[in-house]
Coordinates of C-alpha atoms and ligand atoms in Angstrom, one line a residue:
M76 CA -5.0 -36.2 3.9
T77 CA -6.9 -35.5 0.7
K78 CA -5.4 -33.5 -2.1
R79 CA -7.7 -30.6 -1.3
S80 CA -7.0 -30.5 2.4
L81 CA -3.3 -30.9 1.7
L82 CA -3.5 -27.8 -0.6
A83 CA -5.4 -25.9 2.1
A84 CA -2.7 -26.8 4.6
V85 CA 0.0 -25.8 2.2
A86 CA -1.8 -22.5 1.6
A87 CA -2.0 -21.8 5.3
L88 CA 1.7 -22.4 5.6
A89 CA 2.3 -20.2 2.5
L90 CA 4.6 -22.9 1.0
P91 CA 4.7 -24.1 -2.6
A92 CA 2.2 -26.8 -3.3
P93 CA 3.5 -30.3 -3.9
A94 CA 4.2 -30.9 -7.5
A95 CA 1.5 -33.6 -7.8
A96 CA -1.2 -31.2 -6.8
Q97 CA -0.1 -28.1 -8.7
N98 CA -2.6 -28.1 -11.5
A99 CA -5.6 -29.1 -9.5
P100 CA -8.3 -26.4 -9.2
V101 CA -9.4 -25.9 -5.7
Q102 CA -12.8 -24.6 -4.5
P103 CA -12.9 -22.6 -1.3
A104 CA -14.1 -24.8 1.6
G105 CA -17.7 -24.5 2.5
R106 CA -19.1 -23.3 -0.8
R107 CA -22.3 -25.1 -1.5
A108 CA -23.0 -24.3 -5.1
A109 CA -21.6 -26.6 -7.8
P110 CA -18.2 -25.5 -8.8
P111 CA -17.9 -23.9 -12.2
A112 CA -16.4 -26.0 -14.9
A113 CA -12.7 -25.8 -14.3
Q114 CA -10.6 -24.3 -17.0
P115 CA -7.5 -26.4 -17.7
V116 CA -4.3 -24.7 -16.8
D117 CA -2.1 -23.9 -19.8
P118 CA 1.1 -25.8 -19.2
A119 CA 3.1 -22.8 -20.1
V120 CA 1.3 -20.8 -17.4
A121 CA 1.9 -23.5 -14.9
R122 CA 5.6 -23.6 -15.7
L123 CA 5.9 -19.9 -15.3
R124 CA 4.0 -19.9 -12.0
D125 CA 6.1 -22.7 -10.6
A126 CA 9.4 -21.2 -11.7
A127 CA 8.3 -17.9 -10.0
L128 CA 8.0 -19.7 -6.7
N129 CA 11.8 -19.8 -6.8
D130 CA 12.1 -16.2 -7.7
T131 CA 15.2 -14.2 -6.5
V132 CA 14.5 -10.9 -8.3
A133 CA 12.0 -9.5 -5.9
Y134 CA 14.1 -10.0 -2.8
D135 CA 17.2 -8.7 -4.7
I136 CA 15.3 -5.5 -5.5
L137 CA 14.0 -5.1 -1.9
E138 CA 17.4 -5.8 -0.3
G139 CA 19.0 -3.4 -2.8
I140 CA 16.7 -0.5 -2.5
T141 CA 16.5 -0.7 1.3
T142 CA 20.3 -0.9 1.6
E143 CA 21.5 1.4 -1.2
V144 CA 18.7 4.1 -0.9
G145 CA 16.6 3.6 2.3
Q146 CA 13.7 5.9 3.0
R147 CA 12.4 7.8 0.0
L148 CA 10.2 10.7 1.1
A149 CA 8.3 12.2 -1.8
A150 CA 9.8 15.0 -3.8
T151 CA 13.1 15.0 -1.8
E152 CA 16.6 14.3 -2.8
A153 CA 16.2 10.7 -1.5
E154 CA 13.3 10.0 -3.8
A155 CA 15.3 11.4 -6.7
R156 CA 18.2 9.0 -5.8
A157 CA 15.7 6.2 -5.7
R158 CA 14.5 7.0 -9.3
T159 CA 18.1 6.9 -10.5
W160 CA 18.6 3.6 -8.7
A161 CA 15.3 2.3 -10.3
V162 CA 16.4 3.2 -13.8
A163 CA 19.7 1.4 -13.4
K164 CA 18.0 -1.6 -11.9
L165 CA 15.3 -1.9 -14.5
R166 CA 17.7 -1.5 -17.4
S167 CA 20.1 -4.1 -15.9
L168 CA 17.1 -6.5 -15.7
G169 CA 16.5 -6.0 -19.5
F170 CA 13.3 -4.0 -19.4
R171 CA 12.6 -1.8 -22.4
N172 CA 11.6 1.9 -22.7
V173 CA 12.9 2.6 -19.2
H174 CA 12.5 6.3 -18.4
I175 CA 11.4 8.8 -15.7
E176 CA 8.4 11.1 -16.1
T177 CA 8.7 14.0 -13.7
Y178 CA 6.2 16.4 -12.2
R179 CA 6.2 19.2 -9.5
M180 CA 4.5 19.0 -6.1
P181 CA 4.7 20.6 -2.7
V182 CA 7.5 19.3 -0.4
W183 CA 6.8 18.6 3.2
L184 CA 9.6 17.9 5.6
R185 CA 9.6 16.7 9.2
G186 CA 11.1 18.8 12.0
Q187 CA 11.3 18.4 15.8
E188 CA 8.6 16.4 17.4
T189 CA 8.2 16.1 21.2
A190 CA 5.4 16.0 23.6
E191 CA 5.0 15.7 27.3
V192 CA 2.1 15.6 29.7
V193 CA 2.5 18.7 32.0
S194 CA -0.2 17.6 34.4
P195 CA -1.7 15.7 36.1
F196 CA 1.1 13.0 35.7
P197 CA 4.2 14.5 33.9
Q198 CA 5.6 12.1 31.4
R199 CA 7.2 12.2 28.0
L200 CA 5.2 10.8 25.1
S201 CA 6.3 9.1 21.9
L202 CA 4.9 10.6 18.8
V203 CA 5.5 11.6 15.2
A204 CA 4.1 14.4 13.0
L205 CA 1.5 13.3 10.4
G206 CA 2.4 14.1 6.8
N207 CA 1.2 17.6 5.8
S208 CA 1.0 18.6 9.5
G209 CA 1.2 22.3 10.4
A210 CA 3.7 23.5 13.0
T211 CA 3.7 24.8 16.5
P212 CA 5.9 27.8 17.4
E213 CA 9.6 26.7 18.0
A214 CA 8.9 26.8 21.8
G215 CA 5.9 24.5 21.4
V216 CA 2.3 25.0 22.6
T217 CA 0.9 24.1 26.0
A218 CA -2.9 23.5 26.1
P219 CA -5.6 21.4 27.8
V220 CA -6.5 18.2 26.0
A221 CA -10.0 17.3 24.9
V222 CA -10.2 13.5 24.8
F223 CA -12.3 11.8 22.1
R224 CA -12.0 8.0 22.3
T225 CA -13.4 7.7 18.7
F226 CA -13.7 9.7 15.6
G227 CA -17.5 9.6 16.1
E228 CA -17.1 11.4 19.4
L229 CA -15.2 14.1 17.7
Q230 CA -17.9 14.5 15.1
A231 CA -20.4 15.0 17.8
A232 CA -18.5 17.8 19.5
P233 CA -20.2 21.2 19.1
A234 CA -18.7 23.8 16.8
G235 CA -16.2 26.0 18.6
S236 CA -16.0 23.7 21.5
L237 CA -12.3 23.0 20.9
T238 CA -11.1 26.5 20.9
G239 CA -7.7 26.7 22.5
K240 CA -7.5 23.0 23.1
I241 CA -5.5 20.1 21.8
A242 CA -7.8 17.4 20.5
Y243 CA -7.0 13.7 21.1
I244 CA -8.7 11.2 18.8
G245 CA -8.6 7.5 19.7
N246 CA -9.6 4.4 17.7
A247 CA -10.0 0.7 18.3
M248 CA -8.3 -0.7 15.3
E249 CA -8.0 -4.5 15.1
P250 CA -6.1 -6.6 12.6
A251 CA -8.1 -7.8 9.5
Q252 CA -7.0 -10.1 6.8
D253 CA -8.5 -7.9 4.1
G254 CA -7.3 -4.6 5.7
S255 CA -10.8 -3.3 6.1
S256 CA -10.1 -1.9 9.5
Y257 CA -7.8 0.7 7.9
G258 CA -10.7 2.4 6.2
A259 CA -12.9 2.1 9.2
F260 CA -10.5 3.5 11.8
G261 CA -8.2 5.6 9.5
A262 CA -10.7 8.5 9.4
A263 CA -9.1 9.7 12.7
R264 CA -5.9 10.4 10.6
F265 CA -7.2 11.1 7.2
V266 CA -9.8 13.8 8.2
G267 CA -9.7 14.0 12.0
P268 CA -7.2 16.8 12.2
A269 CA -9.1 19.0 9.7
L270 CA -12.4 18.4 11.5
A271 CA -10.8 19.3 14.9
A272 CA -9.3 22.4 13.3
S273 CA -12.7 23.4 12.1
K274 CA -14.0 23.2 15.7
G275 CA -11.2 25.5 17.0
A276 CA -8.5 23.0 18.1
V277 CA -4.9 24.4 18.2
A278 CA -3.4 21.0 17.6
V279 CA -4.3 17.3 17.3
V280 CA -2.8 14.1 18.6
I281 CA -4.3 10.8 17.4
R282 CA -3.8 7.2 18.5
S283 CA -1.7 5.7 15.8
V284 CA -3.7 3.9 13.1
G285 CA -1.9 0.7 13.8
T286 CA -2.6 -2.8 15.3
D287 CA 0.5 -3.1 17.5
A288 CA 0.9 -2.0 21.1
H289 CA 4.6 -0.9 20.8
R290 CA 6.1 2.5 21.3
N291 CA 6.6 3.2 17.6
P292 CA 4.2 5.8 16.4
H293 CA 2.7 5.4 12.9
T294 CA 2.9 8.4 10.6
G295 CA 0.8 8.8 7.5
G296 CA -0.7 11.7 5.5
T297 CA -3.6 13.9 6.7
N298 CA -5.7 16.0 4.4
W299 CA -6.6 19.7 4.7
P300 CA -9.5 20.7 2.5
T301 CA -9.1 24.0 0.6
G302 CA -9.6 26.8 3.0
V303 CA -8.6 24.9 6.2
Q304 CA -5.4 26.2 7.6
P305 CA -3.2 23.2 8.7
I306 CA -2.7 22.8 12.4
P307 CA 0.0 20.7 14.2
A308 CA -1.1 17.1 13.9
A309 CA 0.7 14.0 15.3
A310 CA 0.3 10.4 16.0
L311 CA 1.0 9.0 19.5
S312 CA 2.3 5.4 19.6
V313 CA -0.5 3.1 20.6
S314 CA 1.1 2.6 24.0
D315 CA 1.2 6.3 24.7
A316 CA -2.4 6.7 23.4
L317 CA -3.6 4.1 25.9
L318 CA -1.5 5.8 28.6
L319 CA -3.3 9.2 27.8
E320 CA -6.6 7.4 27.9
R321 CA -5.9 5.9 31.3
M322 CA -5.0 9.4 32.6
A323 CA -8.2 10.7 31.2
A324 CA -10.2 7.9 32.9
R325 CA -9.0 9.3 36.3
G326 CA -11.2 12.4 35.6
R327 CA -8.6 15.1 36.0
P328 CA -7.9 17.6 33.3
I329 CA -4.8 16.9 31.2
T330 CA -2.4 19.5 29.9
L331 CA 0.0 18.7 27.1
H332 CA 3.1 20.5 25.9
L333 CA 3.6 19.8 22.2
T334 CA 6.4 20.8 19.9
L335 CA 6.1 20.0 16.2
T336 CA 8.2 21.9 13.6
P337 CA 7.6 20.4 10.2
H338 CA 7.5 22.7 7.3
F339 CA 6.5 23.0 3.6
A340 CA 9.6 23.7 1.6
G341 CA 8.0 25.0 -1.6
E342 CA 7.7 23.0 -4.8
G343 CA 10.0 20.1 -5.6
E344 CA 10.3 17.4 -8.3
S345 CA 8.9 13.9 -8.1
G346 CA 8.5 11.4 -10.8
N347 CA 7.2 8.0 -12.0
V348 CA 9.7 5.4 -13.3
V349 CA 8.3 3.5 -16.3
A350 CA 9.5 0.2 -17.8
E351 CA 8.0 -2.2 -20.3
V352 CA 7.9 -5.7 -21.6
P353 CA 6.9 -5.0 -25.2
G354 CA 3.9 -6.9 -26.5
S355 CA 3.3 -8.3 -30.0
D356 CA -0.1 -6.7 -30.4
P357 CA -0.2 -2.9 -29.6
A358 CA -3.9 -2.7 -30.3
A359 CA -4.7 -5.2 -27.5
G360 CA -4.1 -2.7 -24.7
I361 CA -1.5 -2.3 -22.0
V362 CA -1.4 -4.3 -18.8
L363 CA -0.4 -1.8 -16.2
I364 CA 1.2 -3.0 -13.0
G365 CA 3.3 -1.5 -10.2
G366 CA 3.7 -0.1 -6.8
H367 CA 5.0 3.1 -5.3
L368 CA 8.6 4.1 -5.0
D369 CA 8.3 6.8 -2.4
S370 CA 8.0 5.9 1.3
W371 CA 7.6 7.7 4.6
D372 CA 10.8 8.8 6.1
L373 CA 10.9 6.8 9.4
G374 CA 11.8 3.3 8.2
Q375 CA 13.3 1.8 5.0
G376 CA 10.1 1.6 2.9
A377 CA 10.3 -2.2 2.7
I378 CA 6.7 -3.3 3.3
D379 CA 5.4 0.1 2.1
D380 CA 6.1 -0.2 -0.7
G381 CA 9.4 -1.6 -1.7
A382 CA 7.6 -4.9 -1.7
G383 CA 5.0 -3.8 -4.3
I384 CA 7.6 -2.6 -6.8
A385 CA 9.7 -5.7 -6.2
I386 CA 6.8 -8.1 -6.6
T387 CA 5.4 -6.6 -9.7
T388 CA 8.8 -6.1 -11.4
A389 CA 9.9 -9.6 -10.6
A390 CA 6.7 -11.0 -12.1
A391 CA 7.1 -8.9 -15.3
K392 CA 10.8 -10.1 -15.5
H393 CA 9.5 -13.7 -15.6
L394 CA 7.5 -12.7 -18.7
L395 CA 10.3 -10.7 -20.1
D396 CA 12.5 -13.7 -20.2
G397 CA 10.0 -15.9 -22.1
P398 CA 8.2 -15.6 -25.4
R399 CA 6.9 -12.1 -26.2
P400 CA 3.5 -11.6 -24.6
R401 CA 0.5 -10.4 -26.7
R402 CA 0.0 -7.3 -24.6
T403 CA 2.6 -4.8 -23.5
I404 CA 3.2 -5.1 -19.8
R405 CA 4.0 -1.7 -18.3
V406 CA 5.6 -1.6 -14.9
V407 CA 5.4 1.8 -13.1
W408 CA 7.3 2.7 -9.9
F409 CA 4.9 5.5 -8.9
G410 CA 6.3 8.6 -7.1
A411 CA 4.7 10.4 -4.2
E412 CA 1.9 8.1 -3.3
E413 CA 2.1 8.7 0.4
P414 CA 1.5 12.5 0.5
G415 CA -1.6 12.2 -1.7
G416 CA -1.3 10.0 -4.8
F417 CA 0.5 12.5 -7.0
G418 CA 2.2 9.9 -9.2
G419 CA -1.0 8.0 -10.0
R420 CA -2.8 11.1 -11.0
E421 CA 0.1 12.2 -13.2
Y422 CA 0.2 8.8 -14.9
A423 CA -3.4 9.0 -15.8
R424 CA -3.0 12.6 -17.0
V425 CA -0.1 11.6 -19.3
H426 CA -1.2 8.1 -20.4
G427 CA -5.0 8.0 -19.8
A428 CA -5.7 8.3 -23.6
E429 CA -3.7 5.1 -24.3
R430 CA -5.6 1.9 -24.5
H431 CA -5.2 -0.1 -21.2
A432 CA -6.5 -3.6 -20.9
T433 CA -6.2 -3.7 -17.1
A434 CA -4.5 -1.8 -14.3
Q435 CA -3.5 -3.2 -10.9
E436 CA -1.0 -2.5 -8.1
S437 CA 0.6 -4.1 -5.2
D438 CA 0.7 -1.9 -2.0
F439 CA -0.1 -4.0 1.0
G440 CA 3.2 -5.5 2.1
A441 CA 4.7 -8.8 1.2
D442 CA 2.5 -11.4 2.9
R443 CA 0.9 -14.0 0.8
V444 CA -1.9 -13.4 -1.7
W445 CA -5.0 -15.2 -0.5
R446 CA -7.8 -14.0 -2.8
F447 CA -8.2 -12.4 -6.2
E448 CA -11.0 -10.2 -7.5
V449 CA -11.7 -9.0 -11.0
N450 CA -13.4 -6.3 -12.9
L451 CA -13.3 -7.4 -16.5
P452 CA -15.8 -6.9 -19.4
A453 CA -18.4 -9.6 -19.8
G454 CA -16.8 -11.0 -22.9
A455 CA -13.6 -11.8 -20.9
S456 CA -15.2 -13.9 -18.2
V457 CA -13.3 -16.9 -19.4
V458 CA -10.1 -15.1 -18.4
T459 CA -11.5 -15.1 -14.8
D460 CA -12.1 -18.8 -15.0
R461 CA -8.5 -19.3 -16.2
L462 CA -7.2 -17.2 -13.3
Q463 CA -9.2 -19.2 -10.8
S464 CA -7.7 -22.5 -12.0
A465 CA -4.2 -21.3 -12.3
L466 CA -4.1 -19.4 -9.0
A467 CA -5.8 -22.1 -6.9
P468 CA -2.6 -24.2 -6.3
L469 CA -1.1 -21.1 -4.7
G470 CA -3.9 -21.1 -2.1
I471 CA -5.7 -18.2 -3.8
T472 CA -9.5 -18.2 -4.0
R473 CA -11.8 -16.1 -6.0
G474 CA -13.6 -13.2 -4.4
R475 CA -16.9 -11.8 -5.6
D476 CA -16.4 -8.1 -5.1
P477 CA -15.3 -6.0 -8.1
A478 CA -11.6 -5.3 -8.4
G479 CA -10.2 -1.8 -8.7
D480 CA -8.3 -0.9 -5.6
G481 CA -5.4 1.4 -5.3
T482 CA -4.3 5.0 -5.0
D483 CA -1.8 4.7 -7.9
V484 CA -3.9 2.9 -10.5
G485 CA -7.2 4.4 -9.3
P486 CA -7.1 7.4 -11.6
T487 CA -6.5 5.1 -14.6
I488 CA -9.2 2.7 -13.5
A489 CA -11.6 5.6 -13.2
L490 CA -11.3 6.1 -17.0
G491 CA -13.0 2.7 -17.5
V492 CA -10.1 0.3 -17.3
G493 CA -10.5 -3.2 -15.9
S494 CA -8.5 -4.7 -13.1
V495 CA -7.4 -7.9 -11.4
D496 CA -6.7 -7.4 -7.7
L497 CA -4.4 -9.9 -5.9
N498 CA -5.4 -9.4 -2.3
Q499 CA -2.6 -9.9 0.2
D500 CA -3.0 -11.0 3.8
G501 CA -3.0 -7.8 5.8
T502 CA -3.3 -9.4 9.3
R503 CA 0.1 -8.1 10.4
Y504 CA 0.6 -5.2 8.0
F505 CA -0.6 -2.5 10.3
D506 CA 1.7 -3.7 13.1
T507 CA 4.7 -1.8 11.5
H508 CA 3.0 0.2 8.7
H509 CA 4.5 3.8 8.5
T510 CA 6.8 3.2 11.5
P511 CA 10.6 3.0 11.9
D512 CA 10.1 -0.8 11.9
D513 CA 9.2 -0.9 8.2
T514 CA 12.5 -2.6 7.4
L515 CA 13.8 -5.5 5.4
E516 CA 13.4 -7.8 8.4
R517 CA 9.6 -7.5 8.1
I518 CA 9.7 -9.4 4.7
D519 CA 9.1 -13.1 4.8
P520 CA 11.0 -14.4 1.7
A521 CA 8.7 -17.4 1.2
Q522 CA 5.5 -15.3 1.2
L523 CA 7.3 -12.7 -1.1
R524 CA 7.9 -15.5 -3.6
Q525 CA 4.3 -16.6 -3.4
N526 CA 3.3 -13.1 -4.4
V527 CA 5.7 -13.1 -7.4
A528 CA 4.2 -16.4 -8.5
A529 CA 0.6 -15.0 -8.2
W530 CA 1.5 -11.9 -10.2
T531 CA 3.4 -13.9 -12.8
T532 CA 0.4 -16.2 -13.2
M533 CA -1.9 -13.3 -13.6
L534 CA 0.3 -11.6 -16.2
A535 CA 0.8 -14.8 -18.1
I536 CA -3.0 -15.2 -18.4
V537 CA -4.1 -11.5 -18.8
A538 CA -1.3 -10.3 -21.1
N539 CA -1.8 -13.3 -23.4
A540 CA -5.5 -13.6 -23.4
P541 CA -6.8 -13.9 -27.0
E542 CA -10.1 -12.3 -25.9
E543 CA -10.6 -8.6 -26.2
I544 CA -10.3 -6.9 -22.8
G545 CA -12.0 -3.6 -23.5
P546 CA -13.4 -0.8 -21.3
V547 CA -15.5 -1.7 -18.3
P548 CA -18.1 0.4 -16.5
H549 CA -16.4 2.1 -13.5
R550 CA -17.2 0.1 -10.4
N551 CA -18.4 3.2 -8.5
Ligands
ZN696 ZN1 1.7 2.3 0.2
ZN697 ZN1 1.8 4.0 3.1

């Protein structure tokens, strides 16, 4: 076995590379162009990276927050307890300038949620309300179902054609390593209910935006444009959605009885938790990293997004324990991402005028990083080459699309800040995303440690780069 194929096999298994191969740059298989001149890996960076493969901090954070706090629905008492927990944890780890930045936002709370097919084949269905859903009367609503197997079919429905009906919106989501199917099929959840409401629907049920076929429905936020009155909107488990489609295929009208009683409980407090690894050169700009502290209320918020705060914090801790980096590393545990990115917008409002070198987040579970993408100014291209060499032994290849993903760092990036995205394998992420099964058991500790090593490597290179990392043109 050649060193390269060995490394590829190691990467596929998500195990640490053997020591003899650790500093060897690896080109993705199948690329025909001559590889760029490899940047040697700074031994200090390699040491940090390899030590991070034995990290215990990330799992400790995840185990702690899922056990001692659990679900952390935005702007609720649970999210407030999570902020208190976060401050204590970050201070105990030795971070500096640890504090909470609060803001106000609408509070949405889940109520009862039941549904049954009244005819032609009476059966109970498994479903959950979507975040920001409107409510039925206490006694529920009984109405005929208009079945749309895709969001496109709903778009084609004539105006007014759904008056008095419950709209069902299906999808055909398949797993994808890069998570691209979420954008393609997520429309049914993000905007489907509002579209159905505008065509007269009294309520909406969607097939969960998920890649499993279990009976756990997937919640998630839906959006109501200004002027659209929220209607009841819920996600059926994939199994129950397929059941409903089989009933529809028999050609007989379906009547559903649906009870959803969530409510908006006025304004509440949410907040971002901020912590820093102080840098030696304040003029060089902040390296902003983090994930979101809030979660949906069904599971424990382990993969979404306890993992993201754990990974980024653990990586920053590896820098905190070494020589002072050039740039300040700011770790933010963002609040209220799930109901609409409140924490990320608030961060940009408060801190947007400060100089940031880069901003990046981890919010795609805890499976291994397989690719990185950058958006850096032209003068910092050598930083990208350094990243490529140092990340390769972790099985991470360089992507060619510009970085800049993320609900939480998006508003900061939009101000002209660069980014280094560490793309995680999303193949199984949507099996349990936003379900009661988002629990600690979904975390693979070996892949979690690979994430910490990737983030530690990125921080060691970007926070210490002697080059200026100034503003970039926004990628859109
Ligand atoms: Zn998330
Ligand atoms: Zn989420």
